[in-house]
């Protein structure tokens, strides 16, 4: 089993920054994929960023603003979010994909508003 705990969400003004963290515990493979999805009110959940074996991918709307990274020693994945926009407002969910299974955190709310 894998447990994921997110932290770092909150209220920020447009143009501001936040850093999300997700600590994974349990049986963790360093060869897994870790990443972040988000779900805005009234919208479907979308992939924001993922990292696997050093390679990363991002949804187009966050490229050049968000950076995903991971610390394998701490089993933690990070999402540095800069130049935040109101449309980035959503619940952000951490996920891990390994051995054919998905694991999800409970989510952390990010609100971008003046």
mmCIF file of C-alpha atoms in Angstrom:
data_model
loop_
_atom_site.group_PDB
_atom_site.id
_atom_site.type_symbol
_atom_site.label_atom_id
_atom_site.label_comp_id
_atom_site.label_asym_id
_atom_site.label_seq_id
_atom_site.Cartn_x
_atom_site.Cartn_y
_atom_site.Cartn_z
ATOM 1 C CA UNK A 1 0.000 0.000 0.000
ATOM 2 C CA UNK A 2 1.009 3.558 -0.687
ATOM 3 C CA UNK A 3 -0.137 6.598 1.259
ATOM 4 C CA UNK A 4 0.201 10.129 -0.081
ATOM 5 C CA UNK A 5 -0.030 13.340 1.914
ATOM 6 C CA UNK A 6 -0.063 16.701 0.160
ATOM 7 C CA UNK A 7 0.785 20.050 1.686
ATOM 8 C CA UNK A 8 1.470 23.605 0.595
ATOM 9 C CA UNK A 9 -1.861 24.761 -0.799
ATOM 10 C CA UNK A 10 -3.477 28.031 0.138
ATOM 11 C CA UNK A 11 -4.566 31.456 -1.026
ATOM 12 C CA UNK A 12 -2.227 33.481 -3.202
ATOM 13 C CA UNK A 13 -2.572 36.621 -5.282
ATOM 14 C CA UNK A 14 -2.263 36.520 -9.069
ATOM 15 C CA UNK A 15 1.387 36.507 -10.038
ATOM 16 C CA UNK A 16 2.398 34.861 -6.786
ATOM 17 C CA UNK A 17 4.025 31.515 -6.096
ATOM 18 C CA UNK A 18 3.299 28.374 -4.129
ATOM 19 C CA UNK A 19 5.164 25.139 -3.634
ATOM 20 C CA UNK A 20 3.216 21.929 -3.207
ATOM 21 C CA UNK A 21 4.738 18.873 -1.579
ATOM 22 C CA UNK A 22 3.577 15.276 -1.561
ATOM 23 C CA UNK A 23 5.151 12.770 0.780
ATOM 24 C CA UNK A 24 4.690 9.123 -0.096
ATOM 25 C CA UNK A 25 4.947 6.288 2.400
ATOM 26 C CA UNK A 26 4.680 2.563 2.082
ATOM 27 C CA UNK A 27 6.188 0.404 -0.621
ATOM 28 C CA UNK A 28 7.635 2.999 -2.990
ATOM 29 C CA UNK A 29 9.528 2.248 -6.163
ATOM 30 C CA UNK A 30 11.994 4.888 -7.285
ATOM 31 C CA UNK A 31 11.129 3.840 -10.833
ATOM 32 C CA UNK A 32 7.513 4.872 -10.530
ATOM 33 C CA UNK A 33 5.765 7.867 -11.995
ATOM 34 C CA UNK A 34 4.779 10.647 -9.626
ATOM 35 C CA UNK A 35 2.804 13.711 -10.477
ATOM 36 C CA UNK A 36 0.017 16.148 -9.948
ATOM 37 C CA UNK A 37 -3.511 16.426 -11.246
ATOM 38 C CA UNK A 38 -5.920 19.232 -10.558
ATOM 39 C CA UNK A 39 -9.659 19.686 -10.637
ATOM 40 C CA UNK A 40 -11.272 23.086 -10.862
ATOM 41 C CA UNK A 41 -14.927 23.638 -9.931
ATOM 42 C CA UNK A 42 -17.203 22.299 -12.643
ATOM 43 C CA UNK A 43 -14.311 20.854 -14.651
ATOM 44 C CA UNK A 44 -12.792 17.446 -15.149
ATOM 45 C CA UNK A 45 -9.611 16.417 -13.450
ATOM 46 C CA UNK A 46 -6.557 17.131 -15.623
ATOM 47 C CA UNK A 47 -2.929 16.126 -15.493
ATOM 48 C CA UNK A 48 -0.735 19.077 -14.553
ATOM 49 C CA UNK A 49 2.736 17.547 -14.432
ATOM 50 C CA UNK A 50 4.451 14.192 -14.063
ATOM 51 C CA UNK A 51 7.979 12.975 -13.482
ATOM 52 C CA UNK A 52 9.446 9.552 -14.121
ATOM 53 C CA UNK A 53 13.062 8.416 -14.265
ATOM 54 C CA UNK A 54 14.148 12.022 -14.678
ATOM 55 C CA UNK A 55 11.823 12.902 -17.531
ATOM 56 C CA UNK A 56 9.013 15.380 -17.030
ATOM 57 C CA UNK A 57 5.910 16.442 -18.866
ATOM 58 C CA UNK A 58 3.485 19.287 -18.343
ATOM 59 C CA UNK A 59 0.098 20.367 -19.550
ATOM 60 C CA UNK A 60 0.529 23.253 -21.967
ATOM 61 C CA UNK A 61 -1.145 25.846 -19.775
ATOM 62 C CA UNK A 62 1.509 25.545 -17.035
ATOM 63 C CA UNK A 63 4.687 25.144 -19.091
ATOM 64 C CA UNK A 64 7.340 27.712 -18.185
ATOM 65 C CA UNK A 65 5.448 28.513 -14.959
ATOM 66 C CA UNK A 66 5.384 25.246 -13.023
ATOM 67 C CA UNK A 67 8.267 22.925 -12.234
ATOM 68 C CA UNK A 68 7.938 19.359 -10.956
ATOM 69 C CA UNK A 69 10.754 17.674 -9.091
ATOM 70 C CA UNK A 70 11.252 14.722 -6.784
ATOM 71 C CA UNK A 71 13.506 13.651 -3.967
ATOM 72 C CA UNK A 72 13.781 9.879 -4.091
ATOM 73 C CA UNK A 73 15.523 9.740 -0.721
ATOM 74 C CA UNK A 74 12.474 11.348 0.868
ATOM 75 C CA UNK A 75 9.875 9.771 -1.465
ATOM 76 C CA UNK A 76 8.558 13.250 -2.044
ATOM 77 C CA UNK A 77 7.412 15.039 -5.172
ATOM 78 C CA UNK A 78 7.192 18.809 -5.423
ATOM 79 C CA UNK A 79 5.361 21.234 -7.657
ATOM 80 C CA UNK A 80 6.783 24.734 -7.759
ATOM 81 C CA UNK A 81 4.118 27.052 -9.137
ATOM 82 C CA UNK A 82 5.104 30.544 -10.259
ATOM 83 C CA UNK A 83 3.223 33.341 -11.986
ATOM 84 C CA UNK A 84 -0.036 31.907 -10.734
ATOM 85 C CA UNK A 85 -3.250 32.867 -12.486
ATOM 86 C CA UNK A 86 -6.863 32.765 -11.308
ATOM 87 C CA UNK A 87 -7.462 29.887 -13.716
ATOM 88 C CA UNK A 88 -4.959 27.825 -11.731
ATOM 89 C CA UNK A 89 -7.466 27.716 -8.883
ATOM 90 C CA UNK A 90 -8.261 24.071 -8.204
ATOM 91 C CA UNK A 91 -7.810 21.171 -5.853
ATOM 92 C CA UNK A 92 -4.424 19.654 -6.602
ATOM 93 C CA UNK A 93 -4.006 15.913 -6.200
ATOM 94 C CA UNK A 94 -0.773 14.036 -5.918
ATOM 95 C CA UNK A 95 -0.572 10.623 -7.547
ATOM 96 C CA UNK A 96 1.792 7.712 -7.885
ATOM 97 C CA UNK A 97 1.686 5.081 -10.602
ATOM 98 C CA UNK A 98 3.665 1.903 -10.008
ATOM 99 C CA UNK A 99 3.317 -1.803 -10.664
ATOM 100 C CA UNK A 100 0.154 -1.154 -12.667
ATOM 101 C CA UNK A 101 -1.689 0.686 -9.895
ATOM 102 C CA UNK A 102 -2.632 4.288 -9.187
ATOM 103 C CA UNK A 103 -2.531 5.875 -5.754
ATOM 104 C CA UNK A 104 -3.997 9.258 -4.905
ATOM 105 C CA UNK A 105 -3.715 11.836 -2.174
ATOM 106 C CA UNK A 106 -6.726 13.613 -0.716
ATOM 107 C CA UNK A 107 -5.901 16.883 -2.424
ATOM 108 C CA UNK A 108 -4.879 20.376 -1.414
ATOM 109 C CA UNK A 109 -6.763 23.510 -2.409
ATOM 110 C CA UNK A 110 -4.997 26.263 -4.309
ATOM 111 C CA UNK A 111 -6.890 29.528 -4.678
ATOM 112 C CA UNK A 112 -5.511 32.337 -6.807
ATOM 113 C CA UNK A 113 -7.402 35.526 -6.145
ATOM 114 C CA UNK A 114 -6.869 39.172 -5.313
#
